[in-house]
Amino acid sequence: AHTDFGKHIIPGAIKTHKLSSYVFQGYWEDVGTIKAFFDANLDLTSMLPKFNFFDMDSPVFTRPRFLPASKVNGGVIENTLLSDGCIVHKARLKECMLGIRSIVGADTDMQRVVMMGADYYESLQSIAKHQEEGEPSVGIGPRTRVVNAIIDKNARIGSDCVISPDGKPNEMDSELFHVRDGIIVIPKNTVIPNGTVI
């Protein structure tokens, strides 16, 4: 599909329409690549990001989701943004962006991670069923280490996993993940079994 503004939409419109331009002095970032998307999101976790959500002159609002506040049950969290409804159990998060309903298990270590979150919470019955079958629940299980990664929505990452681009080429594809510009990408709804090393 032709969806890139600079490569497709604007050049196509120039051919068929009369266009005008406007010099925009505010924040703009092209997030058309995995690396650009990753870097733009992680920049938001810095002390003074290029784009500031907390600027009173240019406030940012999202639609109300009516989710509970995020709950953090211990751990160490540095330069990290938590969206609504997250549950973090005694984890270490450094330079991370957690989307709505993200769940992170105990003793998990995450560094430079963009986690898109989940579309739903699992019921206690569903969690128990997955545990009986040896499958992970939505979110990231306990004692898992994730470095330099984008985790798309509804991913199920088991306990005792290691997800890191170390030792991998800059670009690769597999059934469970992709690597783009040295960043691990876990696709939407992917299930990564307990103990998996990526």
mmCIF file of C-alpha atoms in Angstrom:
data_model
loop_
_atom_site.group_PDB
_atom_site.id
_atom_site.type_symbol
_atom_site.label_atom_id
_atom_site.label_comp_id
_atom_site.label_asym_id
_atom_site.label_seq_id
_atom_site.Cartn_x
_atom_site.Cartn_y
_atom_site.Cartn_z
ATOM 1 C CA ALA A 1 0.000 0.000 0.000
ATOM 2 C CA HIS A 2 1.180 3.514 -0.733
ATOM 3 C CA THR A 3 1.008 5.123 2.697
ATOM 4 C CA ASP A 4 4.307 6.981 3.136
ATOM 5 C CA PHE A 5 3.794 10.759 2.984
ATOM 6 C CA GLY A 6 7.201 11.607 1.547
ATOM 7 C CA LYS A 7 7.418 8.747 -0.941
ATOM 8 C CA HIS A 8 3.820 8.184 -2.051
ATOM 9 C CA ILE A 9 1.064 10.509 -0.843
ATOM 10 C CA ILE A 10 2.628 13.938 -1.458
ATOM 11 C CA PRO A 11 4.260 13.049 -4.825
ATOM 12 C CA GLY A 12 0.981 11.469 -5.966
ATOM 13 C CA ALA A 13 -1.032 14.503 -4.869
ATOM 14 C CA ILE A 14 1.341 16.888 -6.689
ATOM 15 C CA LYS A 15 0.507 15.110 -9.944
ATOM 16 C CA THR A 16 -3.267 15.376 -9.519
ATOM 17 C CA HIS A 17 -4.003 18.301 -7.172
ATOM 18 C CA LYS A 18 -2.975 21.864 -6.447
ATOM 19 C CA LEU A 19 -0.946 21.863 -3.222
ATOM 20 C CA SER A 20 0.238 24.531 -0.801
ATOM 21 C CA SER A 21 2.866 24.240 1.881
ATOM 22 C CA TYR A 22 3.176 25.505 5.413
ATOM 23 C CA VAL A 23 6.411 25.850 7.390
ATOM 24 C CA PHE A 24 5.745 23.962 10.608
ATOM 25 C CA GLN A 25 8.075 24.888 13.476
ATOM 26 C CA GLY A 26 6.795 22.316 15.979
ATOM 27 C CA TYR A 27 7.785 18.726 16.612
ATOM 28 C CA TRP A 28 7.725 16.374 13.645
ATOM 29 C CA GLU A 29 9.386 12.998 13.381
ATOM 30 C CA ASP A 30 9.173 10.613 10.450
ATOM 31 C CA VAL A 31 8.432 7.222 12.005
ATOM 32 C CA GLY A 32 8.284 5.348 8.716
ATOM 33 C CA THR A 33 10.918 2.775 9.703
ATOM 34 C CA ILE A 34 11.154 0.410 12.674
ATOM 35 C CA LYS A 35 14.250 2.221 13.961
ATOM 36 C CA ALA A 36 12.640 5.676 13.643
ATOM 37 C CA PHE A 37 9.481 4.449 15.444
ATOM 38 C CA PHE A 38 11.581 2.825 18.191
ATOM 39 C CA ASP A 39 13.837 5.858 18.673
ATOM 40 C CA ALA A 40 10.922 8.345 18.698
ATOM 41 C CA ASN A 41 9.096 6.320 21.365
ATOM 42 C CA LEU A 42 12.165 5.864 23.551
ATOM 43 C CA ASP A 43 13.029 9.557 23.253
ATOM 44 C CA LEU A 44 9.790 10.217 25.158
ATOM 45 C CA THR A 45 11.343 8.451 28.178
ATOM 46 C CA SER A 46 14.254 10.918 28.423
ATOM 47 C CA MET A 47 14.274 13.742 30.976
ATOM 48 C CA LEU A 48 13.716 16.396 28.313
ATOM 49 C CA PRO A 49 12.337 14.714 25.176
ATOM 50 C CA LYS A 50 12.060 16.455 21.811
ATOM 51 C CA PHE A 51 8.276 16.137 22.184
ATOM 52 C CA ASN A 52 6.955 16.849 25.671
ATOM 53 C CA PHE A 53 3.609 15.341 26.707
ATOM 54 C CA PHE A 54 3.649 17.578 29.781
ATOM 55 C CA ASP A 55 3.926 20.956 28.017
ATOM 56 C CA MET A 56 1.116 23.188 29.320
ATOM 57 C CA ASP A 57 1.237 25.321 26.148
ATOM 58 C CA SER A 58 0.564 22.290 23.929
ATOM 59 C CA PRO A 59 -1.267 19.689 26.022
ATOM 60 C CA VAL A 60 -1.785 16.192 24.662
ATOM 61 C CA PHE A 61 -5.027 14.369 25.363
ATOM 62 C CA THR A 62 -6.076 10.849 24.458
ATOM 63 C CA ARG A 63 -9.538 9.389 24.379
ATOM 64 C CA PRO A 64 -10.827 8.153 27.745
ATOM 65 C CA ARG A 65 -10.477 4.405 28.172
ATOM 66 C CA PHE A 66 -11.817 4.191 31.721
ATOM 67 C CA LEU A 67 -9.045 1.828 32.777
ATOM 68 C CA PRO A 68 -7.689 1.633 36.313
ATOM 69 C CA ALA A 69 -4.453 3.370 37.228
ATOM 70 C CA SER A 70 -1.288 1.377 36.646
ATOM 71 C CA LYS A 71 -0.151 -0.790 39.555
ATOM 72 C CA VAL A 72 3.532 -1.261 40.416
ATOM 73 C CA ASN A 73 4.277 -3.928 43.028
ATOM 74 C CA GLY A 74 7.931 -3.107 43.735
ATOM 75 C CA GLY A 75 10.952 -3.094 41.484
ATOM 76 C CA VAL A 76 13.126 -0.403 39.933
ATOM 77 C CA ILE A 77 11.733 1.851 37.219
ATOM 78 C CA GLU A 78 13.957 4.409 35.461
ATOM 79 C CA ASN A 79 13.014 6.717 32.579
ATOM 80 C CA THR A 80 9.885 4.726 31.767
ATOM 81 C CA LEU A 81 6.355 5.688 30.740
ATOM 82 C CA LEU A 82 3.420 3.540 31.885
ATOM 83 C CA SER A 83 0.063 3.863 30.145
ATOM 84 C CA ASP A 84 -3.270 3.194 31.844
ATOM 85 C CA GLY A 85 -4.024 -0.175 33.369
ATOM 86 C CA CYS A 86 -0.504 -1.651 33.500
ATOM 87 C CA ILE A 87 0.504 -4.179 36.161
ATOM 88 C CA VAL A 88 4.213 -4.447 36.976
ATOM 89 C CA HIS A 89 5.391 -7.028 39.541
ATOM 90 C CA LYS A 90 8.802 -6.321 41.094
ATOM 91 C CA ALA A 91 10.515 -5.772 37.729
ATOM 92 C CA ARG A 92 13.420 -3.658 36.523
ATOM 93 C CA LEU A 93 12.417 -1.290 33.713
ATOM 94 C CA LYS A 94 14.901 1.109 32.143
ATOM 95 C CA GLU A 95 14.023 3.360 29.184
ATOM 96 C CA CYS A 96 10.757 1.576 28.421
ATOM 97 C CA MET A 97 7.385 2.599 27.054
ATOM 98 C CA LEU A 98 4.503 0.375 28.237
ATOM 99 C CA GLY A 99 1.181 0.578 26.400
ATOM 100 C CA ILE A 100 -2.253 0.099 27.934
ATOM 101 C CA ARG A 101 -2.881 -3.105 29.922
ATOM 102 C CA SER A 102 0.789 -4.173 29.762
ATOM 103 C CA ILE A 103 1.568 -6.885 32.300
ATOM 104 C CA VAL A 104 5.147 -7.556 33.418
ATOM 105 C CA GLY A 105 6.028 -10.504 35.674
ATOM 106 C CA ALA A 106 8.230 -10.522 38.770
ATOM 107 C CA ASP A 107 12.015 -10.331 38.460
ATOM 108 C CA THR A 108 11.776 -9.404 34.780
ATOM 109 C CA ASP A 109 14.448 -7.086 33.379
ATOM 110 C CA MET A 110 13.507 -4.822 30.460
ATOM 111 C CA GLN A 111 15.815 -2.267 28.852
ATOM 112 C CA ARG A 112 14.943 -0.089 25.860
ATOM 113 C CA VAL A 113 11.595 -1.762 25.172
ATOM 114 C CA VAL A 114 8.463 -0.423 23.478
ATOM 115 C CA MET A 115 5.610 -2.677 24.619
ATOM 116 C CA MET A 116 2.346 -1.904 22.825
ATOM 117 C CA GLY A 117 0.180 -3.491 25.542
ATOM 118 C CA ALA A 118 -3.005 -5.496 25.151
ATOM 119 C CA ASP A 119 -6.542 -5.108 23.851
ATOM 120 C CA TYR A 120 -7.988 -6.945 26.867
ATOM 121 C CA TYR A 121 -7.294 -8.359 30.325
ATOM 122 C CA GLU A 122 -7.394 -12.128 30.629
ATOM 123 C CA SER A 123 -9.845 -13.613 33.116
ATOM 124 C CA LEU A 124 -8.479 -15.603 36.061
ATOM 125 C CA GLN A 125 -9.975 -18.729 34.467
ATOM 126 C CA SER A 126 -8.119 -18.053 31.213
ATOM 127 C CA ILE A 127 -4.834 -17.491 33.059
ATOM 128 C CA ALA A 128 -5.300 -20.753 35.015
ATOM 129 C CA LYS A 129 -6.105 -22.645 31.792
ATOM 130 C CA HIS A 130 -2.971 -21.320 30.097
ATOM 131 C CA GLN A 131 -0.858 -22.270 33.131
ATOM 132 C CA GLU A 132 -2.275 -25.819 33.088
ATOM 133 C CA GLU A 133 -1.403 -26.108 29.396
ATOM 134 C CA GLY A 134 2.080 -24.684 29.970
ATOM 135 C CA GLU A 135 1.333 -21.578 27.892
ATOM 136 C CA PRO A 136 2.115 -18.005 28.914
ATOM 137 C CA SER A 137 -0.570 -15.442 29.629
ATOM 138 C CA VAL A 138 -0.834 -12.103 27.846
ATOM 139 C CA GLY A 139 2.145 -9.946 28.775
ATOM 140 C CA ILE A 140 5.643 -10.886 29.881
ATOM 141 C CA GLY A 141 6.219 -13.708 32.341
ATOM 142 C CA PRO A 142 8.492 -13.693 35.380
ATOM 143 C CA ARG A 143 12.302 -13.816 35.225
ATOM 144 C CA THR A 144 12.403 -12.791 31.573
ATOM 145 C CA ARG A 145 15.011 -10.445 30.092
ATOM 146 C CA VAL A 146 14.096 -8.203 27.138
ATOM 147 C CA VAL A 147 16.556 -5.772 25.516
ATOM 148 C CA ASN A 148 16.118 -3.471 22.490
ATOM 149 C CA ALA A 149 12.701 -4.711 21.426
ATOM 150 C CA ILE A 150 9.270 -3.720 20.190
ATOM 151 C CA ILE A 151 6.550 -6.029 21.497
ATOM 152 C CA ASP A 152 3.283 -5.690 19.606
ATOM 153 C CA LYS A 153 -0.164 -6.032 21.187
ATOM 154 C CA ASN A 154 -1.441 -9.178 22.892
ATOM 155 C CA ALA A 155 1.941 -10.941 22.798
ATOM 156 C CA ARG A 156 2.367 -13.797 25.264
ATOM 157 C CA ILE A 157 5.961 -14.074 26.401
ATOM 158 C CA GLY A 158 6.685 -16.866 28.849
ATOM 159 C CA SER A 159 8.773 -17.025 31.984
ATOM 160 C CA ASP A 160 12.568 -17.404 31.967
ATOM 161 C CA CYS A 161 12.923 -16.118 28.388
ATOM 162 C CA VAL A 162 15.751 -14.034 26.934
ATOM 163 C CA ILE A 163 14.954 -11.661 24.064
ATOM 164 C CA SER A 164 17.926 -9.699 22.762
ATOM 165 C CA PRO A 165 19.432 -8.721 19.402
ATOM 166 C CA ASP A 166 22.910 -9.749 20.600
ATOM 167 C CA GLY A 167 24.641 -12.044 18.117
ATOM 168 C CA LYS A 168 21.989 -11.596 15.439
ATOM 169 C CA PRO A 169 22.288 -9.868 12.069
ATOM 170 C CA ASN A 170 20.748 -6.398 11.703
ATOM 171 C CA GLU A 171 17.970 -7.847 9.523
ATOM 172 C CA MET A 172 16.375 -11.286 9.871
ATOM 173 C CA ASP A 173 13.013 -13.042 9.989
ATOM 174 C CA SER A 174 11.800 -16.075 11.909
ATOM 175 C CA GLU A 175 8.474 -17.548 12.942
ATOM 176 C CA LEU A 176 8.419 -15.824 16.353
ATOM 177 C CA PHE A 177 10.260 -12.564 15.703
ATOM 178 C CA HIS A 178 11.933 -10.237 13.226
ATOM 179 C CA VAL A 179 15.068 -8.125 13.522
ATOM 180 C CA ARG A 180 15.140 -4.695 11.893
ATOM 181 C CA ASP A 181 18.078 -2.323 12.353
ATOM 182 C CA GLY A 182 19.214 -4.374 15.359
ATOM 183 C CA ILE A 183 15.804 -4.150 17.065
ATOM 184 C CA ILE A 184 13.837 -7.301 17.929
ATOM 185 C CA VAL A 185 10.192 -7.076 16.818
ATOM 186 C CA ILE A 186 7.649 -9.473 18.344
ATOM 187 C CA PRO A 187 4.505 -9.435 16.136
ATOM 188 C CA LYS A 188 0.949 -9.035 17.425
ATOM 189 C CA ASN A 189 -0.565 -12.111 19.156
ATOM 190 C CA THR A 190 2.744 -14.029 19.108
ATOM 191 C CA VAL A 191 3.184 -16.753 21.743
ATOM 192 C CA ILE A 192 6.742 -17.262 22.982
ATOM 193 C CA PRO A 193 6.988 -20.402 25.145
ATOM 194 C CA ASN A 194 8.572 -20.479 28.599
ATOM 195 C CA GLY A 195 12.372 -20.658 28.526
ATOM 196 C CA THR A 196 12.753 -19.448 24.928
ATOM 197 C CA VAL A 197 16.040 -17.718 24.064
ATOM 198 C CA ILE A 198 15.872 -15.326 21.118
#
